[in-house]
Amino acid sequence: MKRDFLTLLDLSAEEISALLKRAIDMKSGIDANKCPLIGKSIGLLFEKASTRTRVSFEVGIYQLGAHPIYLNPNEIQLGRGETIPDTARALSRYLDAIVIRTFGHGLLAEFSAHSSVPVINGLSDLHHPCQALGDLMTILEKKGRLKDIRVAYVGDGNNVANSLIEAASVTGMNLTIACPEGHEPDADVLERVRAVANSEILILREPKEAVGRADVVYTDVWVSMGQEKESKKRKKRFKDYQINSKILSCAKKDVVVLHCLPAHRGEEITDEVMDGPQSAVFDQAENRLHAQKALLEMLVS
Ligand code: CP
Ligand code: NVA
């Protein structure tokens, strides 16, 4: 039976914990010469731009002994009107798994319904679960544990925030989100995790209140891919939600700053913070590679 990874909750708490342990081992060089996916082929169908997700998957797939195939929707028949179900059925005959980056989350579910191989969400408008795996790995690495770690997320209640909420709910991190009214995380995501959460998830307005006593401060862009038309309005709406030295001084002294990247320096985060001693954003970017290798090993081999 194939296993998909469309949201973080597609893995159990035990599986996430095992995956993170495996990712940390892989990063340390254990089994570097083992190629558990030798002879396999994994597709990467990306409808949006990507630097980290695309490259970390391509490199990780190669390191596991498999072959990555990047698929631009405009260069396959999907771009000329072939349906999602037919594309999924055909690609399942060649590939051993497929990573998809898309707009509407529904496309992933539709693709999955017609695919006989695992479908991995490489970002949708609603979720970014592979990012959350890298985030958890980074927090674990920097703080030594996840349970009861206080994470403050400041900014847009977007795909990254939604997956972080799910990550907090399964690992016992306490998450406080500061966002402007009307930019809260997805209501269904919140309702689902609140029903099972073993952690505290708070939504409030005041960034300082969220950052106070935080172990980890996280932010993301104010204008996500696909929202470019709202750019001017959003930049105005979020202007008080910047992570800068002043706000960071409210957090714990050993606070770690995360950003999924790409950053819009001078908007949601200042150069000073991004390049400062508390920033772990490039370790976080690197950890995408290790976490996704562990994910592929779990789902594909
Ligand atoms: N964080 C992230 O997913 O980056 P890319 O858009 O570059 O893949
Ligand atoms: N929220 C951002 C994340 C990019 C990795 C976006 O969807 O564009």
Coordinates of C-alpha atoms and ligand atoms in Angstrom, one line a residue:
M1 CA 0.0 0.0 0.0
K2 CA 1.6 3.3 -1.0
R3 CA 2.0 6.0 1.5
D4 CA 1.6 9.7 0.6
F5 CA 3.0 12.7 2.5
L6 CA 0.5 15.5 1.7
T7 CA 0.4 17.0 5.2
L8 CA 2.6 16.5 8.2
L9 CA -0.2 14.5 9.9
D10 CA 0.2 11.7 7.3
L11 CA 3.0 10.5 9.6
S12 CA 2.4 9.5 13.2
A13 CA 4.3 11.0 16.1
E14 CA 6.4 7.8 16.3
E15 CA 7.2 7.9 12.6
I16 CA 8.2 11.6 12.8
S17 CA 10.5 10.9 15.7
A18 CA 12.1 7.9 13.9
L19 CA 12.5 10.0 10.7
L20 CA 14.2 12.9 12.6
K21 CA 16.6 10.4 14.2
R22 CA 17.4 8.9 10.9
A23 CA 17.9 12.3 9.3
I24 CA 20.3 13.3 12.0
D25 CA 22.2 10.0 11.5
M26 CA 22.3 10.6 7.8
K27 CA 23.7 14.1 8.3
S28 CA 26.4 12.7 10.5
G29 CA 27.5 10.5 7.5
I30 CA 26.2 7.2 8.7
D31 CA 25.4 4.9 5.7
A32 CA 26.7 7.6 3.3
N33 CA 27.7 4.9 0.8
K34 CA 24.5 2.9 1.0
C35 CA 22.1 3.5 -1.8
P36 CA 18.8 2.1 -0.6
L37 CA 16.8 3.4 -3.6
I38 CA 19.1 2.1 -6.3
G39 CA 17.3 1.6 -9.6
K40 CA 14.3 3.8 -8.6
S41 CA 13.1 6.9 -10.4
I42 CA 11.4 9.8 -8.6
G43 CA 9.6 12.6 -10.4
L44 CA 9.5 16.3 -9.4
L45 CA 6.5 18.1 -10.8
F46 CA 6.8 21.8 -10.0
E47 CA 4.2 24.4 -10.9
K48 CA 5.9 27.1 -8.9
A49 CA 9.5 28.3 -8.5
S50 CA 11.9 26.6 -6.1
T51 CA 15.5 26.7 -5.0
R52 CA 15.8 24.6 -1.9
T53 CA 13.0 22.1 -2.4
R54 CA 14.0 21.2 -5.9
V55 CA 17.7 21.1 -5.4
S56 CA 17.6 19.3 -2.0
F57 CA 15.2 16.6 -3.5
E58 CA 17.3 16.2 -6.6
V59 CA 20.5 15.9 -4.7
G60 CA 19.0 13.7 -2.0
I61 CA 17.4 11.3 -4.6
Y62 CA 20.8 11.0 -6.3
Q63 CA 22.5 10.3 -2.9
L64 CA 20.0 7.5 -2.2
G65 CA 21.0 5.9 -5.5
A66 CA 17.8 6.9 -7.4
H67 CA 17.2 9.0 -10.5
P68 CA 15.4 12.4 -10.2
I69 CA 13.3 13.6 -13.1
Y70 CA 12.3 17.2 -13.0
L71 CA 9.0 17.8 -14.8
N72 CA 8.0 21.3 -15.8
P73 CA 4.2 21.3 -16.3
N74 CA 4.5 23.3 -19.5
E75 CA 6.9 20.8 -21.0
I76 CA 4.6 17.8 -20.4
Q77 CA 1.1 17.2 -21.8
L78 CA -0.4 18.5 -18.5
G79 CA 0.3 22.0 -19.8
R80 CA -1.7 21.2 -22.9
G81 CA -4.8 19.9 -21.1
E82 CA -4.1 16.3 -20.2
T83 CA -6.0 15.6 -17.0
I84 CA -4.5 15.2 -13.6
P85 CA -5.9 11.6 -13.3
D86 CA -4.5 10.6 -16.6
T87 CA -1.1 12.2 -15.8
A88 CA -1.0 10.4 -12.5
R89 CA -2.0 7.0 -14.0
A90 CA 0.7 7.3 -16.7
L91 CA 3.5 8.6 -14.5
S92 CA 2.8 5.8 -12.0
R93 CA 3.8 3.3 -14.6
Y94 CA 7.3 4.7 -14.7
L95 CA 8.1 6.4 -11.4
D96 CA 8.5 5.0 -7.9
A97 CA 7.3 8.3 -6.2
I98 CA 6.5 11.9 -7.2
V99 CA 7.1 15.2 -5.5
I100 CA 4.6 17.9 -6.5
R101 CA 4.7 21.6 -5.9
T102 CA 1.4 23.3 -6.8
F103 CA -1.1 26.0 -5.9
G104 CA -4.4 24.4 -4.8
H105 CA -3.9 21.6 -2.3
G106 CA -6.8 19.8 -3.9
L107 CA -4.6 18.9 -6.9
L108 CA -2.4 16.8 -4.7
A109 CA -5.4 14.8 -3.4
E110 CA -6.7 14.4 -7.0
F111 CA -3.3 13.2 -8.2
S112 CA -2.9 10.9 -5.2
A113 CA -6.3 9.3 -5.9
H114 CA -5.1 8.1 -9.3
S115 CA -1.4 7.4 -8.5
S116 CA -0.2 4.0 -7.4
V117 CA 3.1 5.5 -6.2
P118 CA 3.7 7.8 -3.2
V119 CA 2.9 11.5 -3.7
I120 CA 4.9 14.0 -1.6
N121 CA 3.8 17.6 -1.2
G122 CA 6.7 19.8 -2.1
L123 CA 4.5 22.9 -1.1
S124 CA 0.9 23.8 -1.8
D125 CA -1.0 27.0 -0.9
L126 CA -2.1 25.2 2.2
H127 CA 0.8 23.1 3.5
H128 CA 4.5 22.8 3.3
P129 CA 5.2 19.5 5.3
C130 CA 8.7 18.9 3.9
Q131 CA 9.7 22.3 5.3
A132 CA 8.2 21.3 8.7
L133 CA 10.4 18.2 8.8
G134 CA 13.5 20.3 8.2
D135 CA 12.3 22.8 10.8
L136 CA 11.7 20.1 13.4
M137 CA 15.2 18.7 12.7
T138 CA 16.8 22.1 13.1
I139 CA 15.0 22.8 16.4
L140 CA 15.9 19.3 17.7
E141 CA 19.5 19.9 16.7
K142 CA 19.7 23.4 18.3
K143 CA 17.6 22.8 21.4
G144 CA 18.1 19.1 22.1
R145 CA 14.4 18.4 22.3
L146 CA 11.0 19.4 20.9
K147 CA 8.6 18.8 23.7
D148 CA 7.7 22.1 25.5
I149 CA 10.0 24.2 23.3
R150 CA 8.3 27.6 22.9
V151 CA 8.1 28.6 19.2
A152 CA 6.9 32.1 18.2
Y153 CA 5.8 32.5 14.5
V154 CA 5.4 36.1 13.5
G155 CA 3.7 37.0 10.2
D156 CA 1.3 35.5 7.7
G157 CA -0.7 32.4 8.7
N158 CA 0.2 30.7 5.5
N159 CA 1.3 27.2 4.3
V160 CA 4.5 27.3 6.4
A161 CA 2.5 28.3 9.5
N162 CA -0.1 25.6 8.9
S163 CA 2.5 22.9 8.7
L164 CA 4.3 24.3 11.7
I165 CA 1.0 24.0 13.7
E166 CA 0.7 20.4 12.7
A167 CA 4.4 19.9 13.7
A168 CA 3.8 21.5 17.1
S169 CA 0.7 19.4 17.7
V170 CA 2.5 16.0 17.1
T171 CA 5.8 16.9 18.9
G172 CA 4.5 18.8 21.9
M173 CA 6.1 22.1 21.0
N174 CA 4.2 25.2 22.2
L175 CA 3.4 27.5 19.3
T176 CA 2.3 31.1 19.5
I177 CA 1.4 32.8 16.2
A178 CA 1.2 36.6 15.9
C179 CA -0.6 37.7 12.8
P180 CA -2.8 40.5 11.6
E181 CA -6.6 40.0 11.7
G182 CA -7.7 38.2 8.5
H183 CA -4.4 36.5 8.1
E184 CA -4.8 33.6 10.6
P185 CA -3.7 30.1 9.7
D186 CA -6.2 27.8 8.1
A187 CA -9.3 27.2 10.3
D188 CA -9.6 23.5 9.4
V189 CA -5.9 22.9 10.3
L190 CA -6.4 24.6 13.6
E191 CA -9.6 22.7 14.4
R192 CA -8.0 19.3 13.5
V193 CA -5.0 19.9 15.7
R194 CA -7.0 21.3 18.6
A195 CA -9.0 18.2 18.8
V196 CA -5.8 16.1 19.3
A197 CA -3.2 18.6 20.4
N198 CA -0.8 17.7 23.2
S199 CA 0.6 21.2 23.0
E200 CA -0.5 24.8 23.4
I201 CA -1.3 26.6 20.1
L202 CA -2.2 30.3 20.5
I203 CA -3.1 32.9 17.9
L204 CA -2.7 36.5 18.9
R205 CA -2.1 39.9 17.3
E206 CA 0.9 41.4 19.1
P207 CA 4.3 40.2 17.9
K208 CA 6.1 41.1 21.2
E209 CA 3.6 39.0 23.1
A210 CA 4.4 36.0 20.9
V211 CA 8.2 36.5 21.0
G212 CA 8.3 37.0 24.8
R213 CA 10.2 34.1 26.3
A214 CA 10.4 32.2 23.0
D215 CA 13.1 29.6 22.4
V216 CA 12.6 29.8 18.6
V217 CA 11.4 32.7 16.5
Y218 CA 10.1 31.9 13.1
T219 CA 9.0 34.0 10.2
D220 CA 8.1 33.8 6.5
V221 CA 7.5 36.1 3.6
W222 CA 4.5 38.4 3.7
V223 CA 3.7 37.7 0.0
S224 CA 3.6 34.0 -0.9
M225 CA 3.9 32.6 -4.4
G226 CA 0.6 33.3 -6.2
Q227 CA -0.2 36.4 -4.1
E228 CA 1.9 38.9 -6.1
K229 CA -1.2 41.0 -7.0
E230 CA -1.8 41.7 -3.3
S231 CA 1.8 42.6 -2.7
K232 CA 1.3 46.3 -1.9
K233 CA -1.6 45.8 0.4
R234 CA 0.1 42.9 2.2
K235 CA 3.3 44.9 2.8
K236 CA 1.3 47.6 4.5
R237 CA -0.7 45.2 6.5
F238 CA 2.3 43.3 7.9
K239 CA 4.7 46.2 8.5
D240 CA 4.6 45.8 12.3
Y241 CA 5.4 42.1 12.0
Q242 CA 9.1 42.4 11.2
I243 CA 11.7 40.3 13.0
N244 CA 14.3 42.9 14.0
S245 CA 16.8 43.2 16.9
K246 CA 14.3 45.2 19.0
I247 CA 11.7 42.5 18.9
L248 CA 14.2 39.7 19.3
S249 CA 15.4 41.2 22.5
C250 CA 12.1 40.1 24.1
A251 CA 12.9 36.4 23.4
K252 CA 15.2 34.2 25.5
K253 CA 18.9 35.0 25.2
D254 CA 19.7 31.8 23.4
V255 CA 16.8 32.2 21.0
V256 CA 17.2 30.6 17.6
V257 CA 15.8 32.4 14.5
L258 CA 14.3 30.4 11.7
H259 CA 13.0 31.3 8.2
C260 CA 12.0 28.8 5.6
L261 CA 13.6 31.1 2.9
P262 CA 13.6 32.7 0.5
A263 CA 13.7 35.9 2.7
H264 CA 12.6 39.3 1.7
R265 CA 15.3 41.1 3.6
G266 CA 14.1 44.4 5.1
E267 CA 10.5 43.2 5.0
E268 CA 9.7 40.3 7.4
I269 CA 13.3 40.1 8.6
T270 CA 16.2 42.5 8.9
D271 CA 19.7 41.8 7.6
E272 CA 21.0 42.2 11.1
V273 CA 18.8 39.3 12.4
M274 CA 19.1 37.1 9.4
D275 CA 22.9 37.4 9.4
G276 CA 23.2 37.6 13.2
P277 CA 24.5 35.0 15.7
Q278 CA 21.0 33.7 16.6
S279 CA 20.1 32.9 13.0
A280 CA 20.0 29.2 12.0
V281 CA 18.4 29.8 8.6
F282 CA 21.0 28.1 6.5
D283 CA 21.3 25.1 8.8
Q284 CA 17.6 24.9 8.4
A285 CA 17.9 25.0 4.6
E286 CA 20.6 22.3 4.7
N287 CA 18.4 20.1 6.9
R288 CA 15.8 19.9 4.2
L289 CA 18.2 17.6 2.4
H290 CA 18.7 15.2 5.3
A291 CA 15.0 15.2 6.4
Q292 CA 13.8 14.5 2.9
K293 CA 16.3 11.7 2.4
A294 CA 14.9 10.0 5.6
L295 CA 11.4 10.6 4.3
L296 CA 12.1 9.0 0.9
E297 CA 13.8 6.1 2.6
M298 CA 10.7 5.6 4.7
L299 CA 8.1 6.0 1.9
V300 CA 9.8 4.6 -1.1
S301 CA 12.2 1.7 -0.2
Ligands
CP1 N1 11.7 26.9 1.7 C1 11.5 26.5 0.4 O1 10.6 25.6 0.2 O2 12.3 27.1 -0.5 P1 12.1 27.0 -2.0 O3 10.9 27.7 -2.4 O4 13.4 27.6 -2.6 O5 12.0 25.5 -2.4
NVA2 N1 5.0 30.9 2.1 C1 5.9 30.8 1.0 C2 6.9 29.7 1.3 C3 8.0 29.6 0.3 C4 8.9 28.5 0.6 C5 5.2 30.7 -0.3 O1 4.3 29.8 -0.4 O2 5.7 31.3 -1.3

